[in-house]
Short mmCIF file of C-alpha atoms and ligand atoms in Angstrom, two decimals:
data_model
loop_
_atom_site.label_atom_id
_atom_site.label_comp_id
_atom_site.label_asym_id
_atom_site.label_seq_id
_atom_site.Cartn_x
_atom_site.Cartn_y
_atom_site.Cartn_z
CA MET A 1 -30.32 -37.79 -18.65
CA ASP A 2 -27.38 -36.49 -16.66
CA LEU A 3 -25.40 -34.76 -19.17
CA TYR A 4 -21.86 -33.22 -18.73
CA LEU A 5 -19.13 -32.16 -21.48
CA GLY A 6 -15.59 -32.73 -21.03
CA LEU A 7 -12.84 -30.80 -22.86
CA ILE A 8 -9.21 -31.16 -23.31
CA SER A 9 -6.19 -30.41 -25.27
CA GLY A 10 -3.30 -32.71 -23.93
CA THR A 11 0.27 -31.95 -24.09
CA SER A 12 0.64 -33.38 -27.75
CA MET A 13 -1.71 -30.66 -28.86
CA ASP A 14 -2.82 -33.17 -31.86
CA ALA A 15 -6.47 -32.43 -31.20
CA ILE A 16 -9.15 -30.87 -28.68
CA ASP A 17 -10.99 -33.84 -27.31
CA ALA A 18 -14.78 -33.60 -26.62
CA ALA A 19 -16.67 -35.93 -24.65
CA LEU A 20 -20.74 -35.85 -24.11
CA VAL A 21 -20.99 -38.04 -21.29
CA ASP A 22 -24.54 -39.14 -19.57
CA PHE A 23 -24.11 -39.99 -15.75
CA GLY A 24 -27.71 -41.36 -15.63
CA THR A 25 -27.07 -44.47 -17.10
CA SER A 26 -25.06 -46.92 -14.99
CA PRO A 27 -22.10 -47.59 -15.91
CA LEU A 28 -22.01 -43.89 -17.19
CA SER A 29 -22.59 -43.73 -21.24
CA LEU A 30 -20.89 -41.67 -23.87
CA VAL A 31 -23.48 -39.99 -25.68
CA ALA A 32 -21.02 -38.28 -28.68
CA ALA A 33 -17.49 -37.01 -28.54
CA SER A 34 -14.83 -35.58 -31.28
CA ALA A 35 -11.50 -34.67 -31.72
CA ALA A 36 -11.22 -31.56 -33.96
CA ALA A 37 -7.54 -30.32 -34.88
CA LEU A 38 -6.24 -27.54 -33.25
CA ASP A 39 -5.87 -24.76 -35.79
CA PRO A 40 -2.66 -24.73 -37.04
CA THR A 41 -1.75 -21.14 -36.27
CA LEU A 42 -3.14 -20.89 -33.13
CA LYS A 43 -1.01 -24.45 -32.59
CA ALA A 44 2.32 -22.79 -33.85
CA ARG A 45 1.55 -19.96 -31.20
CA ILE A 46 1.05 -21.95 -28.26
CA THR A 47 4.34 -24.03 -29.35
CA ALA A 48 6.33 -20.71 -29.74
CA VAL A 49 5.24 -19.97 -26.26
CA ILE A 50 6.09 -23.30 -24.73
CA GLU A 51 9.20 -23.80 -26.65
CA SER A 52 10.45 -20.35 -26.38
CA PRO A 53 8.91 -18.75 -23.11
CA GLU A 54 12.03 -15.93 -22.75
CA HIS A 55 10.80 -14.58 -25.82
CA ALA A 56 6.77 -14.72 -25.16
CA SER A 57 4.55 -11.29 -24.55
CA LEU A 58 2.44 -11.13 -21.93
CA ASP A 59 -0.13 -9.64 -24.48
CA GLU A 60 0.41 -12.58 -26.52
CA ILE A 61 -0.11 -15.37 -23.96
CA GLY A 62 -3.35 -12.87 -22.96
CA GLN A 63 -4.67 -13.61 -26.67
CA LEU A 64 -3.73 -17.34 -26.27
CA ASP A 65 -5.79 -17.70 -23.42
CA VAL A 66 -9.24 -16.22 -24.83
CA ALA A 67 -8.08 -18.05 -28.51
CA VAL A 68 -8.23 -21.62 -26.97
CA ALA A 69 -11.27 -20.86 -25.05
CA ARG A 70 -12.69 -19.73 -28.43
CA GLU A 71 -11.74 -23.29 -30.07
CA PHE A 72 -12.85 -25.06 -27.19
CA ALA A 73 -16.45 -23.68 -27.49
CA ALA A 74 -16.23 -23.94 -30.62
CA SER A 75 -15.52 -27.70 -30.06
CA ALA A 76 -18.61 -28.10 -27.17
CA LEU A 77 -20.92 -26.13 -29.88
CA GLY A 78 -19.98 -28.50 -32.60
CA LEU A 79 -20.47 -31.82 -30.59
CA LEU A 80 -23.89 -30.75 -29.25
CA GLY A 81 -25.00 -29.48 -32.53
CA ARG A 82 -24.00 -33.03 -34.00
CA ALA A 83 -25.92 -34.82 -31.07
CA ARG A 84 -28.77 -32.23 -31.80
CA LEU A 85 -28.82 -31.01 -28.06
CA GLU A 86 -29.30 -27.71 -26.98
CA PRO A 87 -26.84 -25.89 -24.59
CA SER A 88 -28.98 -26.08 -21.80
CA ALA A 89 -29.41 -29.74 -21.69
CA VAL A 90 -26.04 -29.63 -20.63
CA ALA A 91 -25.12 -29.34 -16.58
CA ALA A 92 -21.60 -28.08 -16.85
CA ILE A 93 -18.63 -28.43 -18.96
CA GLY A 94 -15.13 -29.66 -17.68
CA SER A 95 -12.42 -28.19 -18.96
CA HIS A 96 -9.02 -28.84 -18.79
CA GLY A 97 -7.36 -26.44 -21.00
CA GLN A 98 -4.17 -26.44 -22.68
CA THR A 99 -0.86 -26.89 -20.18
CA LEU A 100 1.33 -23.91 -20.88
CA ARG A 101 3.94 -24.99 -18.14
CA HIS A 102 3.70 -27.58 -15.48
CA ARG A 103 6.29 -26.67 -12.58
CA PRO A 104 5.05 -28.57 -9.50
CA ASP A 105 8.81 -28.55 -8.17
CA LEU A 106 9.79 -25.07 -8.23
CA PRO A 107 10.08 -22.81 -4.66
CA PHE A 108 6.71 -21.68 -5.60
CA PRO A 109 4.99 -24.40 -7.12
CA PHE A 110 2.57 -23.98 -9.90
CA THR A 111 1.09 -25.34 -12.98
CA TRP A 112 -0.60 -23.36 -15.86
CA GLN A 113 -3.64 -24.41 -18.16
CA ILE A 114 -4.79 -21.79 -20.41
CA GLY A 115 -8.38 -21.36 -22.34
CA ASP A 116 -10.23 -19.07 -20.15
CA PRO A 117 -12.91 -20.59 -18.56
CA ASN A 118 -15.05 -16.78 -18.01
CA ALA A 119 -15.05 -16.76 -21.90
CA LEU A 120 -15.52 -20.19 -22.51
CA ALA A 121 -18.74 -20.13 -20.50
CA GLU A 122 -20.09 -16.44 -22.17
CA LEU A 123 -19.31 -18.11 -25.51
CA THR A 124 -21.24 -21.47 -24.91
CA GLY A 125 -23.98 -20.53 -22.37
CA ILE A 126 -22.71 -23.38 -20.01
CA THR A 127 -21.68 -23.45 -16.73
CA VAL A 128 -18.14 -24.24 -16.82
CA VAL A 129 -15.82 -25.79 -14.28
CA GLY A 130 -12.22 -25.10 -15.10
CA ASP A 131 -8.79 -24.79 -13.69
CA PHE A 132 -8.74 -28.17 -12.04
CA ARG A 133 -5.06 -28.56 -11.48
CA ARG A 134 -3.86 -25.78 -9.51
CA ARG A 135 -5.84 -26.46 -5.98
CA ASP A 136 -3.50 -29.72 -5.74
CA VAL A 137 -0.54 -28.26 -6.28
CA ALA A 138 -1.60 -25.42 -3.53
CA ALA A 139 -2.27 -28.32 -1.53
CA GLY A 140 1.01 -29.19 -1.85
CA GLY A 141 0.52 -32.16 -4.39
CA GLN A 142 1.60 -32.50 -7.89
CA GLY A 143 -1.17 -31.58 -9.83
CA ALA A 144 -0.96 -34.57 -12.14
CA PRO A 145 -1.64 -37.24 -12.70
CA LEU A 146 -5.59 -36.64 -12.00
CA LEU A 147 -6.92 -39.38 -14.04
CA PRO A 148 -6.18 -41.94 -11.73
CA VAL A 149 -9.04 -41.14 -9.41
CA PHE A 150 -11.46 -41.58 -12.40
CA HIS A 151 -9.87 -44.79 -13.35
CA ASP A 152 -10.41 -46.19 -9.75
CA GLN A 153 -14.18 -45.33 -10.22
CA VAL A 154 -14.66 -47.12 -13.54
CA PHE A 155 -12.09 -49.46 -14.12
CA ARG A 156 -11.42 -51.25 -10.78
CA SER A 157 -11.88 -55.34 -10.65
CA GLU A 158 -12.77 -57.56 -8.02
CA ARG A 159 -10.92 -60.39 -10.12
CA GLU A 160 -7.73 -58.88 -11.22
CA ASP A 161 -5.20 -55.98 -10.42
CA ARG A 162 -5.11 -53.79 -13.17
CA VAL A 163 -2.97 -50.96 -14.44
CA ILE A 164 -4.45 -48.36 -16.71
CA LEU A 165 -1.86 -46.70 -18.82
CA ASN A 166 -2.29 -43.26 -20.51
CA LEU A 167 -0.35 -42.86 -23.34
CA GLY A 168 -0.36 -39.23 -24.19
CA GLY A 169 2.78 -36.50 -24.84
CA ILE A 170 3.72 -38.45 -21.09
CA ALA A 171 2.92 -41.40 -19.92
CA ASN A 172 1.32 -42.09 -16.78
CA ILE A 173 -0.04 -45.18 -14.83
CA THR A 174 -3.13 -45.73 -12.61
CA VAL A 175 -2.27 -49.29 -10.40
CA LEU A 176 -5.58 -50.94 -9.35
CA ALA A 177 -4.47 -53.44 -6.70
CA ARG A 178 -7.12 -55.01 -5.03
CA GLY A 179 -7.28 -54.34 -1.09
CA LYS A 180 -5.06 -51.34 -2.05
CA GLU A 181 -5.66 -47.64 -2.30
CA VAL A 182 -5.43 -46.05 -5.68
CA SER A 183 -1.85 -44.90 -7.04
CA GLY A 184 -0.06 -44.22 -9.94
CA PHE A 185 2.65 -41.79 -11.85
CA ASP A 186 3.67 -40.22 -14.67
CA THR A 187 6.45 -42.77 -16.07
CA GLY A 188 8.07 -40.64 -18.56
CA PRO A 189 7.50 -39.81 -22.25
CA ALA A 190 5.04 -41.74 -24.03
CA ASN A 191 4.85 -39.67 -27.73
CA ARG A 192 6.21 -36.52 -27.24
CA LEU A 193 9.76 -37.79 -28.42
CA LEU A 194 8.54 -40.05 -31.09
CA ASP A 195 6.52 -36.90 -32.07
CA ALA A 196 9.22 -34.43 -32.00
CA TRP A 197 11.97 -36.92 -33.64
CA ILE A 198 9.45 -37.67 -36.65
CA LEU A 199 8.53 -34.06 -37.33
CA ARG A 200 12.16 -33.50 -37.36
CA HIS A 201 13.27 -35.92 -40.10
CA ARG A 202 10.29 -36.63 -42.14
CA GLY A 203 7.90 -34.02 -41.54
CA GLU A 204 4.90 -35.74 -40.17
CA ALA A 205 3.40 -34.59 -37.13
CA PHE A 206 3.27 -38.59 -35.47
CA ASP A 207 4.19 -42.20 -36.56
CA PRO A 208 1.25 -44.12 -37.41
CA HIS A 209 1.33 -47.35 -35.34
CA GLY A 210 5.19 -47.05 -35.07
CA ALA A 211 5.29 -48.21 -38.43
CA TRP A 212 8.74 -45.47 -39.18
CA ALA A 213 10.41 -47.00 -35.79
CA ALA A 214 9.92 -50.60 -36.89
CA THR A 215 11.93 -49.96 -39.46
CA GLY A 216 14.89 -49.08 -37.21
CA ARG A 217 16.85 -50.53 -34.97
CA CYS A 218 16.91 -50.28 -31.37
CA ASP A 219 20.56 -48.57 -30.21
CA PRO A 220 21.56 -50.09 -27.09
CA ALA A 221 24.02 -47.35 -25.66
CA LEU A 222 21.80 -44.64 -26.66
CA LEU A 223 18.94 -46.44 -24.87
CA ASP A 224 20.99 -46.75 -21.80
CA ARG A 225 21.63 -43.12 -22.13
CA LEU A 226 18.01 -42.15 -22.31
CA LEU A 227 17.29 -44.84 -18.87
CA ALA A 228 19.94 -42.64 -17.07
CA GLU A 229 17.83 -39.84 -16.80
CA PRO A 230 17.67 -38.92 -13.03
CA TYR A 231 13.30 -38.51 -13.40
CA LEU A 232 12.98 -41.93 -13.66
CA ALA A 233 14.51 -42.99 -10.53
CA LEU A 234 12.67 -40.66 -8.38
CA PRO A 235 10.10 -42.13 -6.22
CA PRO A 236 6.20 -41.08 -6.71
CA PRO A 237 4.83 -38.76 -5.96
CA LYS A 238 6.23 -37.13 -9.33
CA SER A 239 5.02 -35.47 -12.69
CA THR A 240 6.86 -34.60 -15.41
CA GLY A 241 5.70 -32.74 -18.78
CA ARG A 242 7.90 -31.14 -22.05
CA GLU A 243 9.86 -29.22 -19.52
CA LEU A 244 11.86 -31.92 -19.24
CA PHE A 245 11.12 -34.47 -22.31
CA ASN A 246 11.62 -32.45 -25.13
CA LEU A 247 14.17 -32.64 -28.11
CA PRO A 248 16.80 -30.00 -26.29
CA TRP A 249 17.02 -32.84 -24.17
CA LEU A 250 16.93 -35.80 -26.86
CA LEU A 251 19.66 -33.47 -28.84
CA ASP A 252 21.77 -33.67 -25.50
CA LYS A 253 21.90 -37.38 -25.48
CA LEU A 254 22.40 -38.39 -29.00
CA GLY A 255 25.90 -37.87 -28.77
CA PRO A 256 28.48 -37.12 -31.59
CA GLU A 257 28.05 -40.20 -33.43
CA GLU A 258 26.29 -40.46 -36.88
CA GLN A 259 22.82 -42.03 -35.51
CA ARG A 260 20.01 -43.51 -38.74
CA PRO A 261 16.75 -41.56 -37.88
CA GLN A 262 14.99 -44.33 -37.84
CA ASP A 263 17.09 -46.20 -35.44
CA VAL A 264 16.81 -43.45 -33.14
CA GLN A 265 12.65 -43.68 -33.48
CA ALA A 266 13.34 -47.46 -33.06
CA THR A 267 15.16 -46.52 -29.49
CA LEU A 268 12.65 -43.67 -28.65
CA LEU A 269 9.76 -46.64 -28.79
CA GLU A 270 11.87 -49.01 -26.76
CA TYR A 271 12.78 -46.15 -24.42
CA THR A 272 8.33 -45.53 -23.67
CA ALA A 273 7.84 -49.30 -23.42
CA ALA A 274 11.00 -49.58 -20.99
CA THR A 275 10.31 -46.96 -19.00
CA VAL A 276 6.41 -47.82 -18.69
CA ALA A 277 7.63 -51.64 -18.20
CA ASP A 278 9.78 -50.90 -15.39
CA ALA A 279 7.17 -49.11 -13.49
CA VAL A 280 4.56 -51.60 -14.05
CA ARG A 281 6.80 -54.28 -12.62
CA ARG A 282 7.91 -52.27 -9.44
CA HIS A 283 4.80 -51.03 -8.70
CA ALA A 284 2.07 -54.14 -10.02
CA PRO A 285 4.00 -57.23 -11.01
CA ALA A 286 1.49 -59.25 -12.78
CA ALA A 287 -1.39 -56.58 -12.85
CA SER A 288 -3.05 -57.01 -16.15
CA LEU A 289 -2.67 -53.75 -18.67
CA TYR A 290 -5.15 -51.52 -20.26
CA ALA A 291 -3.98 -49.07 -22.50
CA CYS A 292 -5.67 -45.14 -23.29
CA GLY A 293 -4.47 -42.44 -25.18
CA GLY A 294 -3.34 -41.73 -28.83
CA GLY A 295 -0.43 -43.95 -28.13
CA ALA A 296 -3.38 -47.31 -27.75
CA HIS A 297 -3.07 -46.89 -31.32
CA ASN A 298 0.83 -47.56 -31.53
CA SER A 299 0.58 -51.16 -32.18
CA ALA A 300 4.45 -51.53 -32.53
CA LEU A 301 4.48 -49.87 -28.89
CA LEU A 302 2.10 -52.27 -27.38
CA ALA A 303 3.80 -54.96 -28.76
CA ALA A 304 7.22 -54.02 -27.16
CA LEU A 305 5.37 -53.54 -23.93
CA ALA A 306 3.58 -56.86 -24.00
CA ARG A 307 7.00 -58.44 -24.62
CA ARG A 308 8.60 -56.54 -21.82
CA LEU A 309 5.35 -57.56 -19.67
CA ALA A 310 4.81 -61.08 -20.52
CA PRO A 311 3.32 -63.10 -19.24
CA ALA A 312 0.83 -60.43 -18.05
CA PRO A 313 -1.83 -59.23 -20.58
CA VAL A 314 -1.58 -56.40 -22.79
CA ALA A 315 -4.81 -54.66 -24.22
CA THR A 316 -6.49 -51.44 -24.13
CA THR A 317 -9.18 -49.74 -22.24
CA ALA A 318 -11.99 -50.71 -25.06
CA GLY A 319 -11.91 -54.13 -23.47
CA LEU A 320 -13.41 -52.48 -20.66
CA GLY A 321 -16.17 -50.70 -22.24
CA LEU A 322 -14.38 -47.13 -22.71
CA ASP A 323 -13.06 -45.76 -26.11
CA PRO A 324 -9.24 -45.51 -25.36
CA ASP A 325 -9.42 -42.23 -27.54
CA TYR A 326 -11.62 -40.55 -25.09
CA VAL A 327 -10.97 -41.40 -21.27
CA GLU A 328 -9.57 -38.38 -20.37
CA ALA A 329 -12.28 -36.01 -22.09
CA ILE A 330 -14.78 -38.11 -19.99
CA ALA A 331 -12.91 -37.88 -17.17
CA PHE A 332 -12.81 -34.22 -17.25
CA ALA A 333 -17.16 -34.42 -17.50
CA TRP A 334 -16.81 -36.48 -14.49
CA PHE A 335 -14.65 -34.23 -12.70
CA ALA A 336 -16.92 -31.19 -13.26
CA ARG A 337 -19.97 -33.11 -11.78
CA ARG A 338 -17.46 -33.95 -8.76
CA THR A 339 -17.13 -30.38 -8.13
CA LEU A 340 -20.54 -29.11 -8.92
CA LYS A 341 -21.42 -31.91 -6.23
CA GLY A 342 -18.83 -30.73 -3.77
CA LEU A 343 -16.95 -33.47 -3.75
CA PRO A 344 -13.05 -34.19 -3.97
CA SER A 345 -11.61 -35.42 -6.98
CA ASN A 346 -7.77 -35.36 -6.10
CA ALA A 347 -5.96 -38.33 -4.75
CA PRO A 348 -3.44 -37.57 -2.13
CA SER A 349 -2.26 -41.07 -2.52
CA VAL A 350 -1.14 -40.31 -5.83
CA THR A 351 -0.56 -36.42 -6.14
CA GLY A 352 1.29 -36.52 -2.88
CA ALA A 353 -1.39 -33.35 -1.67
CA ARG A 354 -1.96 -32.73 1.58
CA GLY A 355 -5.01 -34.28 1.53
CA ALA A 356 -8.52 -34.54 -0.30
CA ARG A 357 -9.90 -31.25 -2.08
CA ILE A 358 -12.49 -30.12 -4.01
CA LEU A 359 -10.66 -29.33 -7.46
CA GLY A 360 -11.36 -26.70 -9.92
CA GLY A 361 -13.37 -23.11 -10.20
CA VAL A 362 -16.89 -22.38 -11.34
CA TYR A 363 -18.06 -20.20 -14.04
CA ARG A 364 -21.86 -20.09 -13.83
CA ARG A 365 -23.37 -19.36 -17.58
N1 ATP B 401 -2.48 -44.50 -35.01
C1 ATP B 401 -1.33 -43.88 -34.39
N2 ATP B 401 -0.14 -44.38 -34.35
C2 ATP B 401 0.48 -44.05 -33.58
N3 ATP B 401 0.54 -43.44 -32.71
C3 ATP B 401 -0.61 -42.51 -32.23
C4 ATP B 401 -1.28 -42.92 -33.51
N4 ATP B 401 -2.80 -42.02 -33.13
C5 ATP B 401 -2.16 -41.30 -32.43
N5 ATP B 401 -1.08 -41.56 -31.81
C6 ATP B 401 -0.09 -40.13 -30.90
O1 ATP B 401 -0.91 -40.28 -29.61
C7 ATP B 401 -0.82 -38.51 -29.63
C8 ATP B 401 -2.03 -38.09 -29.19
O2 ATP B 401 -2.53 -39.12 -28.19
P1 ATP B 401 -3.23 -38.06 -26.83
O3 ATP B 401 -4.24 -37.29 -27.83
O4 ATP B 401 -4.02 -39.16 -25.92
O5 ATP B 401 -2.14 -37.01 -26.03
P2 ATP B 401 -2.18 -35.88 -25.71
O6 ATP B 401 -3.00 -34.72 -26.53
O7 ATP B 401 -0.95 -35.37 -25.02
O8 ATP B 401 -2.78 -35.79 -24.04
P3 ATP B 401 -2.09 -36.17 -22.52
O9 ATP B 401 -0.80 -35.42 -22.88
O10 ATP B 401 -3.15 -34.96 -22.23
O11 ATP B 401 -2.52 -37.16 -22.29
C9 ATP B 401 -0.47 -38.14 -30.80
O12 ATP B 401 0.52 -37.45 -31.00
C10 ATP B 401 0.17 -40.01 -31.50
O13 ATP B 401 1.55 -39.78 -31.27
MG1 MG B 402 -4.56 -35.29 -27.66
#
């Protein structure tokens, strides 16, 4: 056994995903996994800092840094307990943390994930690799998406060109075209706006299977306004986050006319499908598409994508042997292993960094 544990809480903050991965087998095997809901009070405090940073205090950010580490530690230890394994069985934890802010395009570029790796190492007794994105940003890269290098390792095929589509808060694609270097970028929102809109109108955290969206009708004029967002036309490398695609951004696009909320939801779903399909058509026409992330459960969204990409096939990474819910957490276990082995794990062809870099800091147990 060659065990590593990956931890991530994504932009949606729906859960802390944990994956215990054995790299001693070929292909790697997922030994155990869990998705633990983030404590609602903690989630509300983090949301407040992200959405109203002008009201956030330094003390509050410091508290959140440690509070997130504690939740991550509880997830890791809970998973090990269920797998009946001691912390000493795990070589390292790869912890993404929780993104507070992603600003790779400011004059002094930065990206900021909290969940203090020092506290995580103390609380678990396991070596932690954390802070994966900032070295790539320091090297002139976007620091995102990081997943394409991992996708390249596990999903590349000699038989077909593939696109791996991660449908988290934000959507990102990885292009695995035969005979070509890996490429990829954030295409725009995946679930972020869908989640924000259904929360506002129905008090629900997300729209299961896109069922509410399916009761509405796409508004072509609104869709056009959303598609006019300049980010979409930028050439890669590029990455984005909830700094751009958020509720105020959407409200600004809605305009004065009355719209049925379910029609806006249907339009947002088409918006995700249209921006992804456009990116795929431009960068990998005819590739087979495999989705992962929570949005892979949104059957209405996958159907909209399949309509736009036909006749290219649309499926999930389950068909390639990896559970779509845990691809990201598995990837951070893999990143931790790379770092401990002194291997780089960014892709300059994706992030635009000046070169390959060993990512993350190591916090020994
Ligand atoms: N059954 C479902 N039907 C529709 N949408 C779903 C379903 N299950 C999950 N989702 C969506 O997936 C989201 C969570 O996905 P995921 O965990 O991949 O995103 P994330 O945490 O933002 O990750 P990241 O931003 O790092 O990619 C939820 O907020 C929800 O919108
Ligand atoms: Mg998540």
